[in-house]
Amino acid sequence: MSANDLPRAGQQPNPNPTAADAVKDSAFLRACRREPVPHTPAWFMRQAGRSLPEYLKVREGIPMLDSCMRPDLVTEITLQPVRRHNVDAAIYFSDIVVPLKAIGIDLDIKPGVGPVVERPIRSRADLERLRDLTPEDVSYVSEAIGMLTGELGSTPLIGFAGAPFTLASYLVEGGPSRNHEHTKALMYGDPQLWADLLDRLSDITAAFLKVQIEAGASAVQLFDSWVGALSPADYRRSVMPASSKVFEAVSGYGVPRIHFGVGTGELLGLLGEAGADVVGVDWRVPLDEAARRVGPGKALQGNLDPAVLFSTRDAVEAKTDEVLAAANGLEGHIFNLGHGVLPTTDPDALTRLVEYVHTRTAR
Ligand code: 1CP
């Protein structure tokens, strides 16, 4: 027993560890805190939803955004991959545009397309339509998380939100975009309006994450999926202040903060600097190199190419071994894909992958 294991003065040893203690001591949260783990924890971005037949069944006839507002459905869908794959964390079932819908933005999620905004936000007058988010706007989120934490037992729940840049991209473009041309036009052409837009979005995002943490989420992930479209200089000048504000706003809760983007090889150091405890890495940069770019004091999450899961079992295992070898010696590693599970992935390949990671890394 080390000095750290001894109860401090006035503190009694806990004879009955509760579910909350078990969550705190889970492999996932231990890895986020860069503590020793019994095995490398694994979960998958977009593990709920589209790849699971049981998901498609419960969603039948229910529009995506409606399903996000129904605590019974959210609870069921969030639990499905936990039951099936034995992942080390659940991720709250929702979408990054849910808080925008909740404050009255006229958007919808179109099947096969993604979020579509009726009237894009491109002027100062448009910005006025983005009001603050209150907990009452998303009471179904608190309700669902209350139900979920009861059901999850010792499995931690990750809350999430879209980062200001990625949300701005949907709002300014009016929908999914390859080149983000309207977004960049605004960013370069009217820096003050851009800064005000991102600042407004950072407040909405922070409020949304606070609701999830206060309801019981034990970690949060900020998805800046499309930020890889920017150079480091533009990121630092035009985006980082808003993302940092979000991380700062939730720093007092002591829950790990994960920061993820795609195509961010040149931005990895800045993603950490923005205030994350864990940096998510896509498959383009090996984790040992990512650790050098991020620097000490952060855990890393990643980074198997999601397309590898379409290959043979031997190939999946060989590519997984490469990820685990590159992760060997990191301060903390959470196994994940380099981006979300692709819709036509064989769910059994995911189940096997979790088991493989657990077996290969059992200590
Ligand atoms: O595990 C899970 O699947 C959890 C649920 C989840 C998450 C984490 C959904 C459900 N969306 C998200 C996050 C999200 N949404 C991100 C960040 C993660 C990532 O990079 O993949 C982004 C960029 C979105 C935006 C979005 N919503 C898209 C992408 C469009 C584009 O620009 O290419 C799409 C297709 C959606 C719709 C959506 N979100 C989620 C589901 C299950 C669906 C499909 C719904 C349907 O059509 O019925």
JSON list of N, CA, C and O and ligand atoms in Angstrom, two decimals, residues 43-50 55 59 62-64 68 81 91-97 109-115 160 162 166 170 175-177 223-226 260 262 339-340, ligand 1:
[
{"chain": "A", "resi": 43, "resn": "TRP", "atom": "N", "xyz": [-13.65, 2.29, -27.02]},
{"chain": "A", "resi": 43, "resn": "TRP", "atom": "CA", "xyz": [-15.02, 2.62, -27.44]},
{"chain": "A", "resi": 43, "resn": "TRP", "atom": "C", "xyz": [-14.90, 3.17, -28.85]},
{"chain": "A", "resi": 43, "resn": "TRP", "atom": "O", "xyz": [-13.79, 3.38, -29.35]},
{"chain": "A", "resi": 44, "resn": "PHE", "atom": "N", "xyz": [-16.02, 3.38, -29.52]},
{"chain": "A", "resi": 44, "resn": "PHE", "atom": "CA", "xyz": [-15.98, 3.83, -30.91]},
{"chain": "A", "resi": 44, "resn": "PHE", "atom": "C", "xyz": [-16.84, 5.06, -31.12]},
{"chain": "A", "resi": 44, "resn": "PHE", "atom": "O", "xyz": [-18.00, 5.09, -30.69]},
{"chain": "A", "resi": 45, "resn": "MET", "atom": "N", "xyz": [-16.28, 6.05, -31.79]},
{"chain": "A", "resi": 45, "resn": "MET", "atom": "CA", "xyz": [-17.11, 7.17, -32.20]},
{"chain": "A", "resi": 45, "resn": "MET", "atom": "C", "xyz": [-18.19, 6.64, -33.13]},
{"chain": "A", "resi": 45, "resn": "MET", "atom": "O", "xyz": [-17.90, 5.81, -33.99]},
{"chain": "A", "resi": 46, "resn": "ARG", "atom": "N", "xyz": [-19.40, 7.11, -32.97]},
{"chain": "A", "resi": 46, "resn": "ARG", "atom": "CA", "xyz": [-20.58, 6.66, -33.72]},
{"chain": "A", "resi": 46, "resn": "ARG", "atom": "C", "xyz": [-20.84, 5.17, -33.51]},
{"chain": "A", "resi": 46, "resn": "ARG", "atom": "O", "xyz": [-21.31, 4.48, -34.40]},
{"chain": "A", "resi": 47, "resn": "GLN", "atom": "N", "xyz": [-20.57, 4.68, -32.27]},
{"chain": "A", "resi": 47, "resn": "GLN", "atom": "CA", "xyz": [-20.81, 3.27, -31.99]},
{"chain": "A", "resi": 47, "resn": "GLN", "atom": "C", "xyz": [-22.30, 2.97, -31.89]},
{"chain": "A", "resi": 47, "resn": "GLN", "atom": "O", "xyz": [-22.74, 1.84, -32.16]},
{"chain": "A", "resi": 48, "resn": "ALA", "atom": "N", "xyz": [-23.09, 3.96, -31.48]},
{"chain": "A", "resi": 48, "resn": "ALA", "atom": "CA", "xyz": [-24.54, 3.80, -31.46]},
{"chain": "A", "resi": 48, "resn": "ALA", "atom": "C", "xyz": [-25.03, 4.11, -32.86]},
{"chain": "A", "resi": 48, "resn": "ALA", "atom": "O", "xyz": [-24.35, 4.76, -33.64]},
{"chain": "A", "resi": 49, "resn": "GLY", "atom": "N", "xyz": [-26.21, 3.63, -33.17]},
{"chain": "A", "resi": 49, "resn": "GLY", "atom": "CA", "xyz": [-26.77, 4.09, -34.42]},
{"chain": "A", "resi": 49, "resn": "GLY", "atom": "C", "xyz": [-26.46, 3.21, -35.61]},
{"chain": "A", "resi": 49, "resn": "GLY", "atom": "O", "xyz": [-26.33, 2.00, -35.52]},
{"chain": "A", "resi": 50, "resn": "ARG", "atom": "N", "xyz": [-26.27, 3.90, -36.70]},
{"chain": "A", "resi": 50, "resn": "ARG", "atom": "CA", "xyz": [-26.35, 3.40, -38.07]},
{"chain": "A", "resi": 50, "resn": "ARG", "atom": "C", "xyz": [-25.81, 2.02, -38.38]},
{"chain": "A", "resi": 50, "resn": "ARG", "atom": "O", "xyz": [-26.31, 1.37, -39.29]},
{"chain": "A", "resi": 55, "resn": "TYR", "atom": "N", "xyz": [-30.69, -0.81, -33.81]},
{"chain": "A", "resi": 55, "resn": "TYR", "atom": "CA", "xyz": [-30.90, 0.64, -33.87]},
{"chain": "A", "resi": 55, "resn": "TYR", "atom": "C", "xyz": [-31.88, 0.97, -35.00]},
{"chain": "A", "resi": 55, "resn": "TYR", "atom": "O", "xyz": [-32.86, 1.70, -34.80]},
{"chain": "A", "resi": 59, "resn": "ARG", "atom": "N", "xyz": [-35.55, 2.91, -34.57]},
{"chain": "A", "resi": 59, "resn": "ARG", "atom": "CA", "xyz": [-35.68, 4.22, -35.21]},
{"chain": "A", "resi": 59, "resn": "ARG", "atom": "C", "xyz": [-36.74, 4.25, -36.33]},
{"chain": "A", "resi": 59, "resn": "ARG", "atom": "O", "xyz": [-37.07, 5.33, -36.83]},
{"chain": "A", "resi": 62, "resn": "ILE", "atom": "N", "xyz": [-39.21, 7.10, -37.19]},
{"chain": "A", "resi": 62, "resn": "ILE", "atom": "CA", "xyz": [-39.02, 8.23, -36.27]},
{"chain": "A", "resi": 62, "resn": "ILE", "atom": "C", "xyz": [-37.87, 9.10, -36.80]},
{"chain": "A", "resi": 62, "resn": "ILE", "atom": "O", "xyz": [-36.74, 8.64, -36.90]},
{"chain": "A", "resi": 63, "resn": "PRO", "atom": "N", "xyz": [-38.16, 10.36, -37.15]},
{"chain": "A", "resi": 63, "resn": "PRO", "atom": "CA", "xyz": [-37.09, 11.24, -37.65]},
{"chain": "A", "resi": 63, "resn": "PRO", "atom": "C", "xyz": [-35.97, 11.38, -36.62]},
{"chain": "A", "resi": 63, "resn": "PRO", "atom": "O", "xyz": [-36.22, 11.32, -35.41]},
{"chain": "A", "resi": 64, "resn": "MET", "atom": "N", "xyz": [-34.75, 11.55, -37.13]},
{"chain": "A", "resi": 64, "resn": "MET", "atom": "CA", "xyz": [-33.56, 11.60, -36.27]},
{"chain": "A", "resi": 64, "resn": "MET", "atom": "C", "xyz": [-33.70, 12.59, -35.11]},
{"chain": "A", "resi": 64, "resn": "MET", "atom": "O", "xyz": [-33.47, 12.26, -33.95]},
{"chain": "A", "resi": 68, "resn": "CYS", "atom": "N", "xyz": [-33.86, 12.09, -30.87]},
{"chain": "A", "resi": 68, "resn": "CYS", "atom": "CA", "xyz": [-32.94, 12.70, -29.89]},
{"chain": "A", "resi": 68, "resn": "CYS", "atom": "C", "xyz": [-33.68, 13.35, -28.73]},
{"chain": "A", "resi": 68, "resn": "CYS", "atom": "O", "xyz": [-33.09, 13.65, -27.70]},
{"chain": "A", "resi": 81, "resn": "PRO", "atom": "N", "xyz": [-24.91, -0.43, -28.09]},
{"chain": "A", "resi": 81, "resn": "PRO", "atom": "CA", "xyz": [-23.52, -0.87, -28.36]},
{"chain": "A", "resi": 81, "resn": "PRO", "atom": "C", "xyz": [-22.80, -1.35, -27.10]},
{"chain": "A", "resi": 81, "resn": "PRO", "atom": "O", "xyz": [-21.85, -2.13, -27.19]},
{"chain": "A", "resi": 91, "resn": "ILE", "atom": "N", "xyz": [-21.49, 6.46, -25.29]},
{"chain": "A", "resi": 91, "resn": "ILE", "atom": "CA", "xyz": [-21.58, 7.87, -25.71]},
{"chain": "A", "resi": 91, "resn": "ILE", "atom": "C", "xyz": [-23.05, 8.21, -25.88]},
{"chain": "A", "resi": 91, "resn": "ILE", "atom": "O", "xyz": [-23.80, 7.47, -26.52]},
{"chain": "A", "resi": 92, "resn": "TYR", "atom": "N", "xyz": [-23.42, 9.32, -25.27]},
{"chain": "A", "resi": 92, "resn": "TYR", "atom": "CA", "xyz": [-24.80, 9.78, -25.28]},
{"chain": "A", "resi": 92, "resn": "TYR", "atom": "C", "xyz": [-25.31, 9.90, -26.71]},
{"chain": "A", "resi": 92, "resn": "TYR", "atom": "O", "xyz": [-24.66, 10.52, -27.55]},
{"chain": "A", "resi": 93, "resn": "PHE", "atom": "N", "xyz": [-26.46, 9.31, -27.00]},
{"chain": "A", "resi": 93, "resn": "PHE", "atom": "CA", "xyz": [-26.99, 9.37, -28.37]},
{"chain": "A", "resi": 93, "resn": "PHE", "atom": "C", "xyz": [-27.68, 10.70, -28.63]},
{"chain": "A", "resi": 93, "resn": "PHE", "atom": "O", "xyz": [-28.66, 11.06, -27.96]},
{"chain": "A", "resi": 94, "resn": "SER", "atom": "N", "xyz": [-27.14, 11.43, -29.57]},
{"chain": "A", "resi": 94, "resn": "SER", "atom": "CA", "xyz": [-27.68, 12.74, -29.93]},
{"chain": "A", "resi": 94, "resn": "SER", "atom": "C", "xyz": [-27.03, 13.13, -31.25]},
{"chain": "A", "resi": 94, "resn": "SER", "atom": "O", "xyz": [-26.56, 12.26, -31.98]},
{"chain": "A", "resi": 95, "resn": "ASP", "atom": "N", "xyz": [-27.02, 14.40, -31.56]},
{"chain": "A", "resi": 95, "resn": "ASP", "atom": "CA", "xyz": [-26.27, 14.88, -32.72]},
{"chain": "A", "resi": 95, "resn": "ASP", "atom": "C", "xyz": [-25.72, 16.26, -32.37]},
{"chain": "A", "resi": 95, "resn": "ASP", "atom": "O", "xyz": [-26.28, 16.95, -31.51]},
{"chain": "A", "resi": 96, "resn": "ILE", "atom": "N", "xyz": [-24.67, 16.67, -33.07]},
{"chain": "A", "resi": 96, "resn": "ILE", "atom": "CA", "xyz": [-24.06, 17.96, -32.74]},
{"chain": "A", "resi": 96, "resn": "ILE", "atom": "C", "xyz": [-25.01, 19.14, -32.98]},
{"chain": "A", "resi": 96, "resn": "ILE", "atom": "O", "xyz": [-24.83, 20.19, -32.40]},
{"chain": "A", "resi": 97, "resn": "VAL", "atom": "N", "xyz": [-26.03, 18.96, -33.82]},
{"chain": "A", "resi": 97, "resn": "VAL", "atom": "CA", "xyz": [-26.92, 20.11, -34.08]},
{"chain": "A", "resi": 97, "resn": "VAL", "atom": "C", "xyz": [-28.10, 20.20, -33.10]},
{"chain": "A", "resi": 97, "resn": "VAL", "atom": "O", "xyz": [-28.89, 21.15, -33.18]},
{"chain": "A", "resi": 109, "resn": "ILE", "atom": "N", "xyz": [-32.37, 17.20, -39.89]},
{"chain": "A", "resi": 109, "resn": "ILE", "atom": "CA", "xyz": [-31.37, 16.22, -40.33]},
{"chain": "A", "resi": 109, "resn": "ILE", "atom": "C", "xyz": [-32.01, 15.38, -41.41]},
{"chain": "A", "resi": 109, "resn": "ILE", "atom": "O", "xyz": [-32.96, 14.65, -41.17]},
{"chain": "A", "resi": 110, "resn": "LYS", "atom": "N", "xyz": [-31.51, 15.54, -42.62]},
{"chain": "A", "resi": 110, "resn": "LYS", "atom": "CA", "xyz": [-32.09, 14.84, -43.78]},
{"chain": "A", "resi": 110, "resn": "LYS", "atom": "C", "xyz": [-31.40, 13.49, -43.95]},
{"chain": "A", "resi": 110, "resn": "LYS", "atom": "O", "xyz": [-30.16, 13.45, -44.04]},
{"chain": "A", "resi": 111, "resn": "PRO", "atom": "N", "xyz": [-32.18, 12.41, -44.03]},
{"chain": "A", "resi": 111, "resn": "PRO", "atom": "CA", "xyz": [-31.58, 11.08, -44.20]},
{"chain": "A", "resi": 111, "resn": "PRO", "atom": "C", "xyz": [-30.66, 11.05, -45.42]},
{"chain": "A", "resi": 111, "resn": "PRO", "atom": "O", "xyz": [-31.02, 11.55, -46.49]},
{"chain": "A", "resi": 112, "resn": "GLY", "atom": "N", "xyz": [-29.48, 10.49, -45.24]},
{"chain": "A", "resi": 112, "resn": "GLY", "atom": "CA", "xyz": [-28.53, 10.37, -46.34]},
{"chain": "A", "resi": 112, "resn": "GLY", "atom": "C", "xyz": [-27.78, 11.66, -46.64]},
{"chain": "A", "resi": 112, "resn": "GLY", "atom": "O", "xyz": [-26.91, 11.69, -47.50]},
{"chain": "A", "resi": 113, "resn": "VAL", "atom": "N", "xyz": [-28.11, 12.75, -46.00]},
{"chain": "A", "resi": 113, "resn": "VAL", "atom": "CA", "xyz": [-27.45, 14.05, -46.24]},
{"chain": "A", "resi": 113, "resn": "VAL", "atom": "C", "xyz": [-26.76, 14.52, -44.98]},
{"chain": "A", "resi": 113, "resn": "VAL", "atom": "O", "xyz": [-25.54, 14.70, -44.93]},
{"chain": "A", "resi": 114, "resn": "GLY", "atom": "N", "xyz": [-27.54, 14.74, -43.93]},
{"chain": "A", "resi": 114, "resn": "GLY", "atom": "CA", "xyz": [-27.02, 15.30, -42.68]},
{"chain": "A", "resi": 114, "resn": "GLY", "atom": "C", "xyz": [-27.79, 16.55, -42.32]},
{"chain": "A", "resi": 114, "resn": "GLY", "atom": "O", "xyz": [-28.88, 16.79, -42.85]},
{"chain": "A", "resi": 115, "resn": "PRO", "atom": "N", "xyz": [-27.22, 17.39, -41.45]},
{"chain": "A", "resi": 115, "resn": "PRO", "atom": "CA", "xyz": [-27.94, 18.58, -41.01]},
{"chain": "A", "resi": 115, "resn": "PRO", "atom": "C", "xyz": [-28.09, 19.61, -42.13]},
{"chain": "A", "resi": 115, "resn": "PRO", "atom": "O", "xyz": [-27.13, 19.91, -42.83]},
{"chain": "A", "resi": 160, "resn": "PHE", "atom": "N", "xyz": [-21.26, 14.86, -25.23]},
{"chain": "A", "resi": 160, "resn": "PHE", "atom": "CA", "xyz": [-20.51, 15.49, -26.32]},
{"chain": "A", "resi": 160, "resn": "PHE", "atom": "C", "xyz": [-21.23, 16.70, -26.88]},
{"chain": "A", "resi": 160, "resn": "PHE", "atom": "O", "xyz": [-22.42, 16.92, -26.63]},
{"chain": "A", "resi": 162, "resn": "GLY", "atom": "N", "xyz": [-20.73, 19.55, -30.55]},
{"chain": "A", "resi": 162, "resn": "GLY", "atom": "CA", "xyz": [-19.95, 20.01, -31.69]},
{"chain": "A", "resi": 162, "resn": "GLY", "atom": "C", "xyz": [-19.16, 21.23, -31.27]},
{"chain": "A", "resi": 162, "resn": "GLY", "atom": "O", "xyz": [-19.64, 22.05, -30.49]},
{"chain": "A", "resi": 166, "resn": "THR", "atom": "N", "xyz": [-17.02, 23.66, -36.21]},
{"chain": "A", "resi": 166, "resn": "THR", "atom": "CA", "xyz": [-17.80, 22.67, -36.97]},
{"chain": "A", "resi": 166, "resn": "THR", "atom": "C", "xyz": [-19.29, 23.05, -36.98]},
{"chain": "A", "resi": 166, "resn": "THR", "atom": "O", "xyz": [-19.96, 22.93, -38.00]},
{"chain": "A", "resi": 170, "resn": "TYR", "atom": "N", "xyz": [-21.81, 24.23, -40.45]},
{"chain": "A", "resi": 170, "resn": "TYR", "atom": "CA", "xyz": [-23.17, 23.86, -40.86]},
{"chain": "A", "resi": 170, "resn": "TYR", "atom": "C", "xyz": [-24.09, 25.08, -40.94]},
{"chain": "A", "resi": 170, "resn": "TYR", "atom": "O", "xyz": [-24.91, 25.21, -41.85]},
{"chain": "A", "resi": 175, "resn": "GLY", "atom": "N", "xyz": [-25.54, 23.44, -44.71]},
{"chain": "A", "resi": 175, "resn": "GLY", "atom": "CA", "xyz": [-25.55, 21.98, -44.77]},
{"chain": "A", "resi": 175, "resn": "GLY", "atom": "C", "xyz": [-24.14, 21.45, -44.87]},
{"chain": "A", "resi": 175, "resn": "GLY", "atom": "O", "xyz": [-23.18, 22.22, -44.75]},
{"chain": "A", "resi": 176, "resn": "PRO", "atom": "N", "xyz": [-24.00, 20.14, -45.09]},
{"chain": "A", "resi": 176, "resn": "PRO", "atom": "CA", "xyz": [-22.66, 19.55, -45.23]},
{"chain": "A", "resi": 176, "resn": "PRO", "atom": "C", "xyz": [-21.90, 20.21, -46.37]},
{"chain": "A", "resi": 176, "resn": "PRO", "atom": "O", "xyz": [-22.51, 20.60, -47.37]},
{"chain": "A", "resi": 177, "resn": "SER", "atom": "N", "xyz": [-20.60, 20.35, -46.22]},
{"chain": "A", "resi": 177, "resn": "SER", "atom": "CA", "xyz": [-19.80, 21.05, -47.23]},
{"chain": "A", "resi": 177, "resn": "SER", "atom": "C", "xyz": [-18.43, 20.40, -47.33]},
{"chain": "A", "resi": 177, "resn": "SER", "atom": "O", "xyz": [-17.84, 20.01, -46.32]},
{"chain": "A", "resi": 223, "resn": "PHE", "atom": "N", "xyz": [-16.42, 17.56, -30.57]},
{"chain": "A", "resi": 223, "resn": "PHE", "atom": "CA", "xyz": [-16.18, 17.12, -31.94]},
{"chain": "A", "resi": 223, "resn": "PHE", "atom": "C", "xyz": [-15.93, 18.35, -32.82]},
{"chain": "A", "resi": 223, "resn": "PHE", "atom": "O", "xyz": [-16.87, 19.10, -33.10]},
{"chain": "A", "resi": 224, "resn": "ASP", "atom": "N", "xyz": [-14.67, 18.55, -33.21]},
{"chain": "A", "resi": 224, "resn": "ASP", "atom": "CA", "xyz": [-14.43, 19.59, -34.22]},
{"chain": "A", "resi": 224, "resn": "ASP", "atom": "C", "xyz": [-14.08, 18.88, -35.53]},
{"chain": "A", "resi": 224, "resn": "ASP", "atom": "O", "xyz": [-12.97, 19.01, -36.07]},
{"chain": "A", "resi": 225, "resn": "SER", "atom": "N", "xyz": [-15.06, 18.13, -36.02]},
{"chain": "A", "resi": 225, "resn": "SER", "atom": "CA", "xyz": [-14.81, 17.19, -37.12]},
{"chain": "A", "resi": 225, "resn": "SER", "atom": "C", "xyz": [-14.15, 17.84, -38.33]},
{"chain": "A", "resi": 225, "resn": "SER", "atom": "O", "xyz": [-13.31, 17.22, -38.97]},
{"chain": "A", "resi": 226, "resn": "TRP", "atom": "N", "xyz": [-14.54, 19.05, -38.68]},
{"chain": "A", "resi": 226, "resn": "TRP", "atom": "CA", "xyz": [-14.07, 19.62, -39.96]},
{"chain": "A", "resi": 226, "resn": "TRP", "atom": "C", "xyz": [-12.96, 20.66, -39.81]},
{"chain": "A", "resi": 226, "resn": "TRP", "atom": "O", "xyz": [-12.60, 21.34, -40.75]},
{"chain": "A", "resi": 260, "resn": "PHE", "atom": "N", "xyz": [-11.47, 16.26, -30.43]},
{"chain": "A", "resi": 260, "resn": "PHE", "atom": "CA", "xyz": [-11.27, 15.44, -31.63]},
{"chain": "A", "resi": 260, "resn": "PHE", "atom": "C", "xyz": [-11.56, 16.20, -32.91]},
{"chain": "A", "resi": 260, "resn": "PHE", "atom": "O", "xyz": [-12.50, 16.99, -32.99]},
{"chain": "A", "resi": 262, "resn": "VAL", "atom": "N", "xyz": [-10.77, 15.70, -37.54]},
{"chain": "A", "resi": 262, "resn": "VAL", "atom": "CA", "xyz": [-10.30, 14.83, -38.63]},
{"chain": "A", "resi": 262, "resn": "VAL", "atom": "C", "xyz": [-9.31, 15.62, -39.50]},
{"chain": "A", "resi": 262, "resn": "VAL", "atom": "O", "xyz": [-9.52, 16.81, -39.74]},
{"chain": "A", "resi": 339, "resn": "HIS", "atom": "N", "xyz": [-12.02, 7.86, -36.94]},
{"chain": "A", "resi": 339, "resn": "HIS", "atom": "CA", "xyz": [-13.22, 8.66, -37.13]},
{"chain": "A", "resi": 339, "resn": "HIS", "atom": "C", "xyz": [-14.38, 7.71, -36.84]},
{"chain": "A", "resi": 339, "resn": "HIS", "atom": "O", "xyz": [-14.16, 6.60, -36.36]},
{"chain": "A", "resi": 340, "resn": "GLY", "atom": "N", "xyz": [-15.61, 8.14, -37.12]},
{"chain": "A", "resi": 340, "resn": "GLY", "atom": "CA", "xyz": [-16.77, 7.33, -36.73]},
{"chain": "A", "resi": 340, "resn": "GLY", "atom": "C", "xyz": [-16.88, 6.00, -37.46]},
{"chain": "A", "resi": 340, "resn": "GLY", "atom": "O", "xyz": [-16.36, 5.85, -38.57]},
{"chain": "B", "resi": 1, "resn": "1CP", "atom": "O1", "xyz": [-22.56, 6.81, -31.52]},
{"chain": "B", "resi": 1, "resn": "1CP", "atom": "C1", "xyz": [-23.31, 7.52, -32.20]},
{"chain": "B", "resi": 1, "resn": "1CP", "atom": "O2", "xyz": [-23.67, 7.29, -33.39]},
{"chain": "B", "resi": 1, "resn": "1CP", "atom": "C2", "xyz": [-23.81, 8.67, -31.46]},
{"chain": "B", "resi": 1, "resn": "1CP", "atom": "C3", "xyz": [-24.61, 9.63, -32.16]},
{"chain": "B", "resi": 1, "resn": "1CP", "atom": "C4", "xyz": [-24.06, 10.69, -33.04]},
{"chain": "B", "resi": 1, "resn": "1CP", "atom": "C5", "xyz": [-22.93, 11.49, -32.93]},
{"chain": "B", "resi": 1, "resn": "1CP", "atom": "C6", "xyz": [-21.79, 11.37, -31.92]},
{"chain": "B", "resi": 1, "resn": "1CP", "atom": "C7", "xyz": [-24.80, 11.15, -34.14]},
{"chain": "B", "resi": 1, "resn": "1CP", "atom": "C8", "xyz": [-26.06, 10.56, -34.59]},
{"chain": "B", "resi": 1, "resn": "1CP", "atom": "N1", "xyz": [-24.16, 12.24, -34.63]},
{"chain": "B", "resi": 1, "resn": "1CP", "atom": "C9", "xyz": [-23.00, 12.47, -33.93]},
{"chain": "B", "resi": 1, "resn": "1CP", "atom": "C10", "xyz": [-22.04, 13.54, -34.09]},
{"chain": "B", "resi": 1, "resn": "1CP", "atom": "C11", "xyz": [-21.96, 14.25, -35.36]},
{"chain": "B", "resi": 1, "resn": "1CP", "atom": "N2", "xyz": [-22.97, 14.66, -36.19]},
{"chain": "B", "resi": 1, "resn": "1CP", "atom": "C12", "xyz": [-20.76, 14.74, -35.90]},
{"chain": "B", "resi": 1, "resn": "1CP", "atom": "C13", "xyz": [-19.43, 14.61, -35.23]},
{"chain": "B", "resi": 1, "resn": "1CP", "atom": "C14", "xyz": [-18.90, 13.24, -35.38]},
{"chain": "B", "resi": 1, "resn": "1CP", "atom": "C15", "xyz": [-18.33, 12.90, -36.72]},
{"chain": "B", "resi": 1, "resn": "1CP", "atom": "O3", "xyz": [-17.45, 13.63, -37.20]},
{"chain": "B", "resi": 1, "resn": "1CP", "atom": "O4", "xyz": [-18.75, 11.88, -37.28]},
{"chain": "B", "resi": 1, "resn": "1CP", "atom": "C16", "xyz": [-21.04, 15.41, -37.08]},
{"chain": "B", "resi": 1, "resn": "1CP", "atom": "C17", "xyz": [-20.07, 16.07, -38.02]},
{"chain": "B", "resi": 1, "resn": "1CP", "atom": "C18", "xyz": [-22.45, 15.34, -37.26]},
{"chain": "B", "resi": 1, "resn": "1CP", "atom": "C19", "xyz": [-23.23, 15.93, -38.35]},
{"chain": "B", "resi": 1, "resn": "1CP", "atom": "C20", "xyz": [-24.07, 14.92, -39.00]},
{"chain": "B", "resi": 1, "resn": "1CP", "atom": "N3", "xyz": [-25.24, 14.45, -38.48]},
{"chain": "B", "resi": 1, "resn": "1CP", "atom": "C21", "xyz": [-23.80, 14.21, -40.19]},
{"chain": "B", "resi": 1, "resn": "1CP", "atom": "C22", "xyz": [-22.57, 14.40, -41.08]},
{"chain": "B", "resi": 1, "resn": "1CP", "atom": "C23", "xyz": [-22.91, 15.18, -42.30]},
{"chain": "B", "resi": 1, "resn": "1CP", "atom": "C24", "xyz": [-21.70, 15.68, -43.04]},
{"chain": "B", "resi": 1, "resn": "1CP", "atom": "O5", "xyz": [-21.38, 16.88, -42.93]},
{"chain": "B", "resi": 1, "resn": "1CP", "atom": "O6", "xyz": [-21.05, 14.88, -43.73]},
{"chain": "B", "resi": 1, "resn": "1CP", "atom": "C25", "xyz": [-24.86, 13.32, -40.40]},
{"chain": "B", "resi": 1, "resn": "1CP", "atom": "C26", "xyz": [-25.07, 12.37, -41.52]},
{"chain": "B", "resi": 1, "resn": "1CP", "atom": "C27", "xyz": [-25.76, 13.49, -39.29]},
{"chain": "B", "resi": 1, "resn": "1CP", "atom": "C28", "xyz": [-27.01, 12.73, -39.03]},
{"chain": "B", "resi": 1, "resn": "1CP", "atom": "C29", "xyz": [-26.90, 11.72, -37.97]},
{"chain": "B", "resi": 1, "resn": "1CP", "atom": "N4", "xyz": [-26.35, 11.91, -36.73]},
{"chain": "B", "resi": 1, "resn": "1CP", "atom": "C30", "xyz": [-26.47, 10.76, -35.98]},
{"chain": "B", "resi": 1, "resn": "1CP", "atom": "C31", "xyz": [-27.16, 9.81, -36.79]},
{"chain": "B", "resi": 1, "resn": "1CP", "atom": "C32", "xyz": [-27.53, 8.42, -36.36]},
{"chain": "B", "resi": 1, "resn": "1CP", "atom": "C33", "xyz": [-27.42, 10.42, -38.03]},
{"chain": "B", "resi": 1, "resn": "1CP", "atom": "C34", "xyz": [-28.15, 9.82, -39.24]},
{"chain": "B", "resi": 1, "resn": "1CP", "atom": "C35", "xyz": [-29.58, 10.08, -39.01]},
{"chain": "B", "resi": 1, "resn": "1CP", "atom": "C36", "xyz": [-30.49, 9.72, -40.09]},
{"chain": "B", "resi": 1, "resn": "1CP", "atom": "O7", "xyz": [-30.25, 10.08, -41.25]},
{"chain": "B", "resi": 1, "resn": "1CP", "atom": "O8", "xyz": [-31.50, 9.08, -39.74]}
]
